[in-house]
């Protein structure tokens, strides 16, 4: 042990959390603002392919490492009729989108989304309208997407050009049904009954679907806790996952912001406790896992202060937040929190994908660019694969107004057996000072640091813009050192890092 190192991370291959589910690296596309129109789809753009999909966006989605995409909302979902978005485009109606006070042209719908998923190599996660929608609508869309044999809705799909079914596995039973802003918002009892009915019906079609019931749209909701308890009490045996949503923002308090992933840690652990208490009461052997299917940094209070739109515009600019270095460090930390809970968080979707609170931005005449938050996501998705090790942290603390004393260092250690490497993701939440870090990888004779990535900047508010898209990017210089089974590093203030360390093959015991 080196006495000069105040902060320590220790992991051991014998103590494992769980295998990481690749669906932890999901995203979210909602019909909202310029997320779809002008985002993933722009018919008359020089950057678009023959299907009207922005090819530059498709390329960045692949680089981002997105594995599953939730669609079509969001709040939009609760007033949406999927039938408006299929069939010949010239017959598709304009509809009022009450959630975002916009005009929905329906030019892009279910079949376009499925085609886009094929081209971007992602799995679709479909969300069902349980606001204005009902069991019949859910069964009809399921038949349209998944039924192979001749039947009314499968025939319509074939007529629309797709003979083979899409076989969508994951279905969300509504969106944020606990929120009073949600069209068709319900009490936990009413929603629980509807979700159970829909789940039961869907399972009559295919018992192997993976169903997500709505949990709370935020930890601050007055109904948080009782909502989860009630809906799971009704639908426990019929669903596989419960959702939770979290958006964070700085609110002029950088210290608290940098430590805000502690809120996600708590939220996850609380939802796990509630799900498991329902399990115990029911003497059930089934485990409900978590789908964090909306999470990100969002300057929500700024958005809420804005005047509501007066017109019904098509694809207006909505919440196109520009992300800073500090935001990227927080996003990296939220990913660390998701990985730490890999035993229970099996799906997660960063909200959203393009333009609307998104890692990818577009303008009509410029190539798409990466926001700061793109980098921790893409590197975590690329290298955060394998088994999460139980990561012990000993750290100096910082005081935060919102969360009291918090560790200045946070991190998680992953063992990737196939690549014979250990990957460490960590952050320095200190706004002013460097922090030393000693990482001990017990039982792993270390060979070399293969790669180090650091995201930081002396200006923590620097952003990437259309005119300067590469202002913020990771630095890949290797400054850390190894000695036996330890890594020594100095982390700059407000920084996110990744270390990939090669371990000696066959030399370490246990696994
Ligand atoms: O992602 C933006 C909105 O945030 C979604 O439509 C809604 O589900 C959440 O409140």
Short mmCIF file of C-alpha atoms and ligand atoms in Angstrom, two decimals:
data_model
loop_
_atom_site.label_atom_id
_atom_site.label_comp_id
_atom_site.label_asym_id
_atom_site.label_seq_id
_atom_site.Cartn_x
_atom_site.Cartn_y
_atom_site.Cartn_z
CA UNK A 1 0.00 0.00 0.00
CA UNK A 2 1.38 3.38 -0.96
CA UNK A 3 0.70 5.87 1.84
CA UNK A 4 0.68 8.86 -0.45
CA UNK A 5 -2.47 7.54 -2.18
CA UNK A 6 -5.55 8.76 -0.34
CA UNK A 7 -8.01 7.15 -2.68
CA UNK A 8 -8.17 3.45 -3.35
CA UNK A 9 -10.18 1.11 -5.49
CA UNK A 10 -9.89 -2.63 -4.80
CA UNK A 11 -11.42 -5.51 -6.75
CA UNK A 12 -10.95 -9.25 -6.78
CA UNK A 13 -12.07 -11.70 -9.50
CA UNK A 14 -13.56 -14.03 -6.88
CA UNK A 15 -16.13 -11.41 -5.90
CA UNK A 16 -18.40 -10.69 -8.82
CA UNK A 17 -21.60 -8.67 -9.16
CA UNK A 18 -22.86 -10.12 -12.45
CA UNK A 19 -22.38 -10.37 -16.18
CA UNK A 20 -23.19 -7.07 -17.92
CA UNK A 21 -26.29 -7.22 -20.09
CA UNK A 22 -25.54 -5.53 -23.42
CA UNK A 23 -28.98 -3.90 -23.22
CA UNK A 24 -27.56 -1.62 -20.54
CA UNK A 25 -26.34 0.52 -23.43
CA UNK A 26 -29.72 1.43 -24.85
CA UNK A 27 -31.07 4.72 -26.14
CA UNK A 28 -34.42 6.33 -26.79
CA UNK A 29 -36.05 7.86 -29.88
CA UNK A 30 -39.25 9.80 -29.28
CA UNK A 31 -41.39 11.66 -31.78
CA UNK A 32 -40.44 14.93 -30.18
CA UNK A 33 -38.78 18.08 -31.47
CA UNK A 34 -36.13 17.19 -34.03
CA UNK A 35 -35.46 13.73 -32.63
CA UNK A 36 -37.06 11.86 -35.53
CA UNK A 37 -37.67 14.53 -38.22
CA UNK A 38 -34.39 16.29 -38.90
CA UNK A 39 -32.67 13.85 -36.54
CA UNK A 40 -32.60 10.23 -37.58
CA UNK A 41 -34.81 10.93 -40.64
CA UNK A 42 -34.51 13.81 -43.09
CA UNK A 43 -35.85 12.97 -46.53
CA UNK A 44 -34.34 15.92 -48.39
CA UNK A 45 -30.92 16.03 -46.75
CA UNK A 46 -27.70 15.51 -48.68
CA UNK A 47 -26.59 13.35 -45.76
CA UNK A 48 -29.52 10.92 -46.07
CA UNK A 49 -29.58 7.51 -47.70
CA UNK A 50 -32.23 6.09 -50.05
CA UNK A 51 -34.62 5.55 -47.10
CA UNK A 52 -34.35 9.14 -45.95
CA UNK A 53 -32.25 8.11 -42.90
CA UNK A 54 -29.35 10.39 -42.08
CA UNK A 55 -26.34 8.21 -42.88
CA UNK A 56 -24.01 10.38 -40.80
CA UNK A 57 -26.33 9.77 -37.83
CA UNK A 58 -26.47 6.02 -38.51
CA UNK A 59 -22.65 5.94 -38.49
CA UNK A 60 -22.49 7.82 -35.19
CA UNK A 61 -25.17 5.58 -33.64
CA UNK A 62 -22.95 2.60 -34.42
CA UNK A 63 -19.90 4.35 -33.00
CA UNK A 64 -21.89 5.25 -29.90
CA UNK A 65 -22.42 1.53 -29.30
CA UNK A 66 -26.18 1.66 -28.80
CA UNK A 67 -27.68 -1.81 -28.46
CA UNK A 68 -31.44 -1.29 -28.01
CA UNK A 69 -33.68 1.70 -28.78
CA UNK A 70 -36.96 2.52 -27.05
CA UNK A 71 -39.63 3.99 -29.37
CA UNK A 72 -41.89 5.98 -30.06
CA UNK A 73 -42.05 7.78 -26.65
CA UNK A 74 -42.06 9.19 -24.06
CA UNK A 75 -45.01 11.43 -23.37
CA UNK A 76 -45.79 11.44 -27.10
CA UNK A 77 -46.71 7.76 -26.84
CA UNK A 78 -49.81 8.32 -24.70
CA UNK A 79 -51.73 10.05 -27.51
CA UNK A 80 -50.24 8.11 -30.43
CA UNK A 81 -52.09 5.75 -32.74
CA UNK A 82 -49.49 3.53 -34.44
CA UNK A 83 -51.93 2.86 -37.31
CA UNK A 84 -51.53 6.49 -38.45
CA UNK A 85 -47.88 5.74 -39.20
CA UNK A 86 -48.17 2.69 -41.46
CA UNK A 87 -49.13 2.26 -45.12
CA UNK A 88 -48.70 4.65 -48.07
CA UNK A 89 -47.16 7.90 -46.87
CA UNK A 90 -49.53 10.10 -48.87
CA UNK A 91 -52.47 8.65 -46.94
CA UNK A 92 -51.02 9.19 -43.49
CA UNK A 93 -52.80 11.88 -41.47
CA UNK A 94 -51.45 14.94 -39.70
CA UNK A 95 -52.27 14.64 -36.01
CA UNK A 96 -52.02 16.93 -33.01
CA UNK A 97 -49.32 15.80 -30.61
CA UNK A 98 -50.72 16.98 -27.28
CA UNK A 99 -47.63 16.08 -25.27
CA UNK A 100 -45.33 18.50 -27.07
CA UNK A 101 -47.93 20.79 -28.72
CA UNK A 102 -46.63 19.86 -32.17
CA UNK A 103 -47.98 18.56 -35.47
CA UNK A 104 -47.17 14.91 -36.17
CA UNK A 105 -46.98 14.19 -39.91
CA UNK A 106 -46.68 10.41 -39.46
CA UNK A 107 -44.21 10.31 -42.32
CA UNK A 108 -42.02 8.13 -40.12
CA UNK A 109 -43.78 5.25 -38.38
CA UNK A 110 -43.38 1.69 -37.21
CA UNK A 111 -42.07 0.17 -40.45
CA UNK A 112 -39.59 2.99 -40.95
CA UNK A 113 -38.40 2.56 -37.36
CA UNK A 114 -37.87 -1.17 -37.82
CA UNK A 115 -35.94 -0.55 -41.01
CA UNK A 116 -33.83 2.07 -39.25
CA UNK A 117 -33.12 -0.45 -36.44
CA UNK A 118 -31.90 -2.98 -39.00
CA UNK A 119 -29.58 -0.42 -40.55
CA UNK A 120 -28.23 0.79 -37.23
CA UNK A 121 -27.82 -2.74 -35.81
CA UNK A 122 -29.98 -2.12 -32.77
CA UNK A 123 -32.78 -4.07 -31.16
CA UNK A 124 -36.17 -2.30 -31.01
CA UNK A 125 -37.87 -1.79 -27.62
CA UNK A 126 -41.47 -0.89 -28.40
CA UNK A 127 -43.63 1.14 -26.05
CA UNK A 128 -47.41 0.67 -25.98
CA UNK A 129 -49.87 3.52 -25.58
CA UNK A 130 -51.70 2.87 -22.31
CA UNK A 131 -52.79 6.50 -21.96
CA UNK A 132 -55.45 6.80 -24.66
CA UNK A 133 -54.79 3.23 -25.86
CA UNK A 134 -56.17 -0.07 -24.64
CA UNK A 135 -55.73 -3.86 -24.68
CA UNK A 136 -57.13 -4.18 -28.20
CA UNK A 137 -54.60 -1.65 -29.60
CA UNK A 138 -51.78 -3.50 -27.86
CA UNK A 139 -52.85 -6.85 -29.31
CA UNK A 140 -53.20 -5.38 -32.78
CA UNK A 141 -49.75 -3.80 -32.86
CA UNK A 142 -48.29 -7.05 -31.51
CA UNK A 143 -49.98 -8.98 -34.29
CA UNK A 144 -48.72 -6.48 -36.87
CA UNK A 145 -45.12 -6.66 -35.70
CA UNK A 146 -44.76 -10.29 -34.65
CA UNK A 147 -47.31 -12.59 -36.28
CA UNK A 148 -45.88 -14.70 -39.08
CA UNK A 149 -49.04 -16.44 -40.27
CA UNK A 150 -51.93 -15.01 -42.27
CA UNK A 151 -54.11 -12.75 -40.14
CA UNK A 152 -55.58 -9.30 -40.57
CA UNK A 153 -52.68 -7.28 -39.13
CA UNK A 154 -49.90 -9.58 -40.36
CA UNK A 155 -51.43 -9.30 -43.84
CA UNK A 156 -51.39 -5.54 -43.59
CA UNK A 157 -47.70 -5.64 -42.67
CA UNK A 158 -47.03 -7.84 -45.70
CA UNK A 159 -49.05 -5.46 -47.89
CA UNK A 160 -46.90 -2.63 -46.54
CA UNK A 161 -43.83 -4.45 -47.80
CA UNK A 162 -42.60 -6.57 -44.93
CA UNK A 163 -43.46 -10.26 -45.25
CA UNK A 164 -41.34 -11.54 -42.38
CA UNK A 165 -42.36 -10.45 -38.87
CA UNK A 166 -40.11 -8.22 -36.80
CA UNK A 167 -40.25 -10.42 -33.70
CA UNK A 168 -39.96 -7.58 -31.22
CA UNK A 169 -39.12 -9.07 -27.82
CA UNK A 170 -39.23 -6.13 -25.41
CA UNK A 171 -42.45 -4.13 -24.82
CA UNK A 172 -42.98 -1.26 -22.40
CA UNK A 173 -46.48 -1.15 -20.93
CA UNK A 174 -47.03 2.60 -21.29
CA UNK A 175 -44.87 5.55 -20.33
CA UNK A 176 -44.63 7.41 -17.00
CA UNK A 177 -48.22 6.57 -16.10
CA UNK A 178 -47.59 7.92 -12.58
CA UNK A 179 -47.13 11.47 -13.94
CA UNK A 180 -50.11 13.85 -13.81
CA UNK A 181 -48.78 15.39 -17.08
CA UNK A 182 -49.28 12.10 -18.88
CA UNK A 183 -52.26 11.88 -21.22
CA UNK A 184 -54.51 9.28 -19.62
CA UNK A 185 -52.60 9.40 -16.31
CA UNK A 186 -53.97 6.81 -13.89
CA UNK A 187 -53.84 5.81 -10.27
CA UNK A 188 -51.47 2.94 -9.45
CA UNK A 189 -54.48 0.70 -8.98
CA UNK A 190 -56.06 1.53 -12.35
CA UNK A 191 -52.76 1.40 -14.20
CA UNK A 192 -51.73 -1.83 -12.47
CA UNK A 193 -54.99 -3.49 -13.56
CA UNK A 194 -54.66 -2.24 -17.15
CA UNK A 195 -50.98 -3.24 -17.38
CA UNK A 196 -51.84 -6.70 -15.99
CA UNK A 197 -54.68 -7.14 -18.52
CA UNK A 198 -52.45 -6.06 -21.41
CA UNK A 199 -49.59 -8.29 -20.23
CA UNK A 200 -51.93 -11.26 -19.86
CA UNK A 201 -53.33 -10.74 -23.35
CA UNK A 202 -49.91 -10.33 -24.90
CA UNK A 203 -48.67 -13.48 -23.22
CA UNK A 204 -51.61 -15.36 -24.75
CA UNK A 205 -50.00 -14.49 -28.07
CA UNK A 206 -46.40 -15.15 -26.98
CA UNK A 207 -45.46 -16.16 -23.46
CA UNK A 208 -41.79 -15.34 -24.06
CA UNK A 209 -42.18 -11.58 -24.55
CA UNK A 210 -40.23 -9.40 -22.14
CA UNK A 211 -42.55 -6.87 -20.53
CA UNK A 212 -41.68 -3.68 -18.68
CA UNK A 213 -44.19 -2.18 -16.26
CA UNK A 214 -44.00 1.56 -15.51
CA UNK A 215 -42.39 2.44 -12.22
CA UNK A 216 -41.86 6.03 -11.12
CA UNK A 217 -40.94 8.82 -13.49
CA UNK A 218 -38.65 10.20 -10.82
CA UNK A 219 -37.51 9.50 -7.28
CA UNK A 220 -39.06 12.82 -6.21
CA UNK A 221 -42.61 11.81 -7.19
CA UNK A 222 -44.98 11.89 -4.22
CA UNK A 223 -46.19 8.41 -5.14
CA UNK A 224 -42.69 6.91 -5.43
CA UNK A 225 -42.56 3.65 -3.49
CA UNK A 226 -46.26 3.10 -3.08
CA UNK A 227 -46.66 3.19 -6.88
CA UNK A 228 -44.10 0.39 -7.39
CA UNK A 229 -45.56 -1.60 -4.53
CA UNK A 230 -49.12 -1.38 -5.85
CA UNK A 231 -48.46 -2.03 -9.53
CA UNK A 232 -46.17 -4.97 -8.79
CA UNK A 233 -48.64 -6.35 -6.30
CA UNK A 234 -51.17 -6.57 -9.14
CA UNK A 235 -48.91 -7.60 -12.04
CA UNK A 236 -45.89 -9.32 -10.44
CA UNK A 237 -46.23 -12.65 -12.23
CA UNK A 238 -47.04 -11.06 -15.58
CA UNK A 239 -44.08 -8.73 -16.10
CA UNK A 240 -40.29 -9.02 -16.16
CA UNK A 241 -38.99 -5.53 -15.47
CA UNK A 242 -40.03 -2.37 -13.69
CA UNK A 243 -38.90 0.97 -15.13
CA UNK A 244 -37.37 4.00 -13.45
CA UNK A 245 -36.53 7.36 -15.00
CA UNK A 246 -33.96 9.87 -13.83
CA UNK A 247 -32.90 13.26 -15.19
CA UNK A 248 -30.28 15.34 -13.41
CA UNK A 249 -29.10 18.95 -13.77
CA UNK A 250 -26.62 21.36 -12.23
CA UNK A 251 -28.82 24.13 -10.79
CA UNK A 252 -25.82 26.40 -10.03
CA UNK A 253 -24.30 23.90 -7.62
CA UNK A 254 -21.43 22.09 -9.32
CA UNK A 255 -20.41 20.01 -6.28
CA UNK A 256 -23.85 18.49 -5.84
CA UNK A 257 -24.18 17.97 -9.57
CA UNK A 258 -20.88 16.09 -9.75
CA UNK A 259 -22.07 13.74 -7.01
CA UNK A 260 -25.61 13.25 -8.31
CA UNK A 261 -25.10 9.66 -9.43
CA UNK A 262 -25.49 8.85 -5.71
CA UNK A 263 -29.18 9.64 -6.30
CA UNK A 264 -29.32 6.98 -9.03
CA UNK A 265 -27.55 4.47 -6.75
CA UNK A 266 -30.20 5.09 -4.09
CA UNK A 267 -33.09 5.03 -6.55
CA UNK A 268 -32.01 1.67 -7.98
CA UNK A 269 -31.48 0.15 -4.55
CA UNK A 270 -34.86 1.40 -3.33
CA UNK A 271 -36.72 -0.01 -6.35
CA UNK A 272 -34.89 -3.33 -5.88
CA UNK A 273 -35.98 -3.39 -2.21
CA UNK A 274 -39.61 -2.70 -3.09
CA UNK A 275 -39.66 -5.31 -5.87
CA UNK A 276 -38.09 -7.85 -3.54
CA UNK A 277 -40.51 -7.06 -0.74
CA UNK A 278 -43.42 -7.77 -3.10
CA UNK A 279 -41.61 -10.98 -4.06
CA UNK A 280 -41.33 -12.01 -0.39
CA UNK A 281 -44.97 -11.22 0.34
CA UNK A 282 -45.95 -13.37 -2.61
CA UNK A 283 -43.49 -16.13 -1.66
CA UNK A 284 -42.48 -15.93 -5.31
CA UNK A 285 -39.37 -17.43 -6.89
CA UNK A 286 -39.45 -14.88 -9.67
CA UNK A 287 -37.10 -11.89 -9.67
CA UNK A 288 -38.17 -8.58 -11.21
CA UNK A 289 -35.25 -6.71 -12.78
CA UNK A 290 -34.93 -3.01 -13.54
CA UNK A 291 -35.12 -1.06 -16.78
CA UNK A 292 -33.73 2.46 -16.34
CA UNK A 293 -35.29 3.36 -19.65
CA UNK A 294 -34.87 7.13 -19.47
CA UNK A 295 -31.79 8.69 -17.93
CA UNK A 296 -29.58 11.65 -18.72
CA UNK A 297 -28.58 15.19 -17.86
CA UNK A 298 -31.43 17.56 -18.80
CA UNK A 299 -31.70 21.28 -17.95
CA UNK A 300 -35.30 20.62 -17.07
CA UNK A 301 -35.85 23.76 -15.00
CA UNK A 302 -34.85 25.93 -17.99
CA UNK A 303 -37.28 24.00 -20.17
CA UNK A 304 -40.07 24.39 -17.62
CA UNK A 305 -39.57 28.17 -17.50
CA UNK A 306 -40.13 28.48 -21.27
CA UNK A 307 -43.45 29.66 -22.59
CA UNK A 308 -45.62 26.89 -24.01
CA UNK A 309 -45.68 26.89 -27.84
CA UNK A 310 -48.70 28.59 -29.40
CA UNK A 311 -48.63 26.99 -32.84
CA UNK A 312 -48.83 23.36 -33.86
CA UNK A 313 -45.45 23.25 -35.63
CA UNK A 314 -43.94 20.19 -37.25
CA UNK A 315 -40.71 19.09 -35.52
CA UNK A 316 -40.00 22.36 -33.66
CA UNK A 317 -36.66 22.73 -31.85
CA UNK A 318 -37.23 21.32 -28.37
CA UNK A 319 -34.73 20.84 -25.53
CA UNK A 320 -31.63 20.74 -27.68
CA UNK A 321 -29.38 20.98 -24.63
CA UNK A 322 -25.72 21.63 -25.36
CA UNK A 323 -23.60 19.42 -23.12
CA UNK A 324 -20.52 20.52 -21.19
CA UNK A 325 -17.45 18.68 -19.93
CA UNK A 326 -19.04 18.53 -16.46
CA UNK A 327 -22.17 16.98 -17.99
CA UNK A 328 -20.02 14.31 -19.66
CA UNK A 329 -18.33 13.49 -16.35
CA UNK A 330 -21.75 13.10 -14.73
CA UNK A 331 -22.98 10.90 -17.60
CA UNK A 332 -19.85 8.75 -17.15
CA UNK A 333 -20.66 8.52 -13.45
CA UNK A 334 -24.30 7.56 -14.11
CA UNK A 335 -22.98 4.74 -16.32
CA UNK A 336 -20.71 3.63 -13.47
CA UNK A 337 -23.78 3.49 -11.24
CA UNK A 338 -25.70 1.39 -13.79
CA UNK A 339 -22.75 -1.01 -14.13
CA UNK A 340 -22.37 -1.30 -10.36
CA UNK A 341 -25.93 -2.60 -10.25
CA UNK A 342 -25.52 -4.99 -13.18
CA UNK A 343 -27.10 -7.78 -11.14
CA UNK A 344 -30.48 -6.01 -11.24
CA UNK A 345 -30.33 -3.33 -13.92
CA UNK A 346 -30.63 -5.32 -17.12
CA UNK A 347 -31.76 -2.56 -19.48
CA UNK A 348 -31.15 1.18 -19.61
CA UNK A 349 -31.81 3.85 -22.23
CA UNK A 350 -30.01 7.15 -22.36
CA UNK A 351 -32.67 9.71 -23.27
CA UNK A 352 -32.59 10.62 -26.02
CA UNK A 353 -30.52 9.82 -29.14
CA UNK A 354 -30.46 12.76 -31.59
CA UNK A 355 -30.97 16.52 -31.02
CA UNK A 356 -33.44 16.24 -28.11
CA UNK A 357 -31.29 15.97 -24.91
CA UNK A 358 -29.00 13.85 -27.00
CA UNK A 359 -25.40 12.70 -27.53
CA UNK A 360 -25.72 13.28 -31.30
CA UNK A 361 -26.64 16.62 -32.90
CA UNK A 362 -27.57 17.56 -36.45
CA UNK A 363 -28.20 20.65 -38.53
CA UNK A 364 -29.59 20.45 -42.04
CA UNK A 365 -26.48 21.50 -43.92
CA UNK A 366 -23.71 20.23 -41.63
CA UNK A 367 -22.47 16.77 -40.80
CA UNK A 368 -23.79 15.35 -37.51
CA UNK A 369 -21.51 15.85 -34.50
CA UNK A 370 -20.79 14.27 -31.13
CA UNK A 371 -21.77 16.11 -27.96
CA UNK A 372 -19.44 15.76 -24.94
CA UNK A 373 -21.67 13.08 -23.40
CA UNK A 374 -21.16 10.91 -26.49
CA UNK A 375 -17.66 9.89 -25.38
CA UNK A 376 -18.20 8.29 -21.95
CA UNK A 377 -21.19 6.44 -23.38
CA UNK A 378 -19.36 5.08 -26.44
CA UNK A 379 -16.26 4.02 -24.51
CA UNK A 380 -18.29 2.44 -21.72
CA UNK A 381 -20.43 0.57 -24.23
CA UNK A 382 -17.39 -0.61 -26.16
CA UNK A 383 -15.27 -1.74 -23.22
CA UNK A 384 -17.77 -2.17 -20.39
CA UNK A 385 -18.39 -5.78 -21.31
CA UNK A 386 -17.85 -8.90 -19.22
CA UNK A 387 -18.35 -9.27 -15.50
CA UNK A 388 -18.65 -6.43 -13.00
CA UNK A 389 -16.45 -7.06 -9.97
CA UNK A 390 -17.53 -6.05 -6.51
CA UNK A 391 -15.62 -2.76 -6.41
CA UNK A 392 -14.51 -1.45 -3.02
CA UNK A 393 -13.74 2.25 -2.79
CA UNK A 394 -11.88 4.15 -0.10
CA UNK A 395 -11.98 7.81 -0.89
CA UNK A 396 -11.56 11.32 0.40
CA UNK A 397 -14.93 13.06 0.65
CA UNK A 398 -16.38 16.34 -0.52
CA UNK A 399 -19.30 18.20 0.99
CA UNK A 400 -22.32 18.75 -1.25
CA UNK A 401 -25.40 20.84 -0.41
CA UNK A 402 -27.74 18.24 -1.83
CA UNK A 403 -26.22 14.92 -0.82
CA UNK A 404 -24.02 15.74 2.21
CA UNK A 405 -20.53 14.18 2.22
CA UNK A 406 -19.80 12.10 -0.85
CA UNK A 407 -16.76 10.19 -2.09
CA UNK A 408 -14.59 12.32 -4.30
CA UNK A 409 -13.70 9.24 -6.38
CA UNK A 410 -16.23 6.86 -7.80
CA UNK A 411 -15.53 3.90 -10.02
CA UNK A 412 -16.24 0.36 -11.13
CA UNK A 413 -14.01 -2.53 -12.19
CA UNK A 414 -14.91 -4.95 -14.96
CA UNK A 415 -13.24 -8.19 -15.96
CA UNK A 416 -13.46 -9.10 -19.62
CA UNK A 417 -12.39 -12.72 -19.76
CA UNK A 418 -12.53 -12.97 -23.56
CA UNK A 419 -10.11 -10.11 -24.04
CA UNK A 420 -8.10 -10.98 -20.89
CA UNK A 421 -8.37 -7.44 -19.68
CA UNK A 422 -9.60 -5.53 -16.70
CA UNK A 423 -11.34 -2.23 -17.38
CA UNK A 424 -11.73 0.47 -14.78
CA UNK A 425 -14.11 3.39 -15.22
CA UNK A 426 -13.76 6.16 -12.66
CA UNK A 427 -14.42 9.84 -12.00
CA UNK A 428 -12.85 12.58 -9.97
CA UNK A 429 -15.72 14.69 -8.63
CA UNK A 430 -13.38 17.29 -7.14
CA UNK A 431 -14.07 20.64 -8.82
CA UNK A 432 -10.63 22.07 -7.96
CA UNK A 433 -7.93 19.53 -7.23
CA UNK A 434 -6.17 16.55 -8.74
CA UNK A 435 -6.74 13.31 -6.88
CA UNK A 436 -4.33 10.39 -6.63
CA UNK A 437 -5.75 6.94 -7.09
CA UNK A 438 -4.36 3.50 -6.35
CA UNK A 439 -6.27 0.64 -7.99
CA UNK A 440 -5.50 -2.81 -6.62
CA UNK A 441 -6.60 -5.69 -8.78
CA UNK A 442 -6.17 -8.62 -6.39
CA UNK A 443 -5.18 -11.88 -8.04
CA UNK A 444 -4.54 -10.23 -11.41
CA UNK A 445 -0.87 -10.09 -12.42
CA UNK A 446 -0.91 -7.07 -14.68
CA UNK A 447 0.91 -6.97 -17.98
CA UNK A 448 0.39 -3.46 -19.36
CA UNK A 449 -2.00 -0.57 -19.66
CA UNK A 450 -3.49 -1.05 -23.12
CA UNK A 451 -5.44 2.16 -23.21
CA UNK A 452 -6.29 5.14 -21.06
CA UNK A 453 -8.97 7.66 -21.93
CA UNK A 454 -9.50 10.89 -20.03
CA UNK A 455 -12.30 13.37 -20.48
CA UNK A 456 -11.65 16.67 -18.72
CA UNK A 457 -10.88 20.30 -19.43
CA UNK A 458 -9.81 23.32 -17.42
CA UNK A 459 -13.04 24.89 -18.70
CA UNK A 460 -15.65 22.48 -17.35
CA UNK A 461 -18.35 24.33 -19.31
CA UNK A 462 -16.77 23.81 -22.73
CA UNK A 463 -19.14 22.27 -25.30
CA UNK A 464 -19.02 20.92 -28.85
CA UNK A 465 -20.91 23.00 -31.37
CA UNK A 466 -21.67 22.89 -35.08
CA UNK A 467 -18.80 25.29 -35.76
CA UNK A 468 -16.41 23.63 -33.30
CA UNK A 469 -17.53 20.01 -33.09
CA UNK A 470 -14.24 18.66 -31.71
CA UNK A 471 -13.62 21.20 -28.94
CA UNK A 472 -14.09 18.44 -26.36
CA UNK A 473 -12.83 14.93 -26.98
CA UNK A 474 -11.07 12.30 -24.92
CA UNK A 475 -7.33 12.37 -24.45
CA UNK A 476 -5.77 8.93 -24.94
CA UNK A 477 -2.33 9.64 -23.41
CA UNK A 478 -1.20 6.96 -21.00
CA UNK A 479 -0.11 8.63 -17.80
CA UNK A 480 -1.01 5.89 -15.30
CA UNK A 481 1.59 3.35 -14.20
CA UNK A 482 1.42 -0.25 -13.08
CA UNK A 483 3.37 -2.04 -10.39
CA UNK A 484 2.63 -5.74 -9.73
CA UNK A 485 -1.15 -5.83 -9.38
CA UNK A 486 -1.66 -2.11 -8.89
CA UNK A 487 -2.42 0.82 -11.14
CA UNK A 488 -1.38 4.31 -10.02
CA UNK A 489 -3.04 7.34 -11.54
CA UNK A 490 -3.53 11.04 -11.01
CA UNK A 491 -7.01 12.20 -11.92
CA UNK A 492 -7.49 15.83 -12.93
CA UNK A 493 -10.40 17.84 -11.45
CA UNK A 494 -13.86 17.12 -12.90
CA UNK A 495 -12.68 14.19 -14.97
CA UNK A 496 -13.89 10.85 -16.24
CA UNK A 497 -11.44 8.11 -17.12
CA UNK A 498 -11.13 4.64 -18.45
CA UNK A 499 -8.13 2.33 -17.96
CA UNK A 500 -7.85 -0.92 -19.91
CA UNK A 501 -5.28 -3.21 -18.37
CA UNK A 502 -4.02 -6.45 -19.91
CA UNK A 503 -3.82 -9.27 -17.36
CA UNK A 504 -1.39 -12.17 -17.73
CA UNK A 505 -3.15 -15.10 -19.34
CA UNK A 506 -3.56 -18.17 -17.19
CA UNK A 507 -1.49 -16.62 -14.43
CA UNK A 508 -4.17 -15.65 -12.02
CA UNK A 509 -6.26 -17.95 -9.93
CA UNK A 510 -9.96 -18.45 -9.73
CA UNK A 511 -11.56 -17.71 -13.09
O1 LIG B 1 -37.39 12.49 -22.66
C1 LIG B 1 -38.28 13.57 -22.53
C2 LIG B 1 -39.51 13.22 -21.72
O2 LIG B 1 -39.14 12.96 -20.40
C3 LIG B 1 -40.23 11.96 -22.12
O3 LIG B 1 -41.15 12.19 -23.14
C4 LIG B 1 -40.96 11.58 -20.87
O4 LIG B 1 -41.18 10.20 -20.77
C5 LIG B 1 -40.07 12.13 -19.76
O5 LIG B 1 -40.79 12.85 -18.84
#
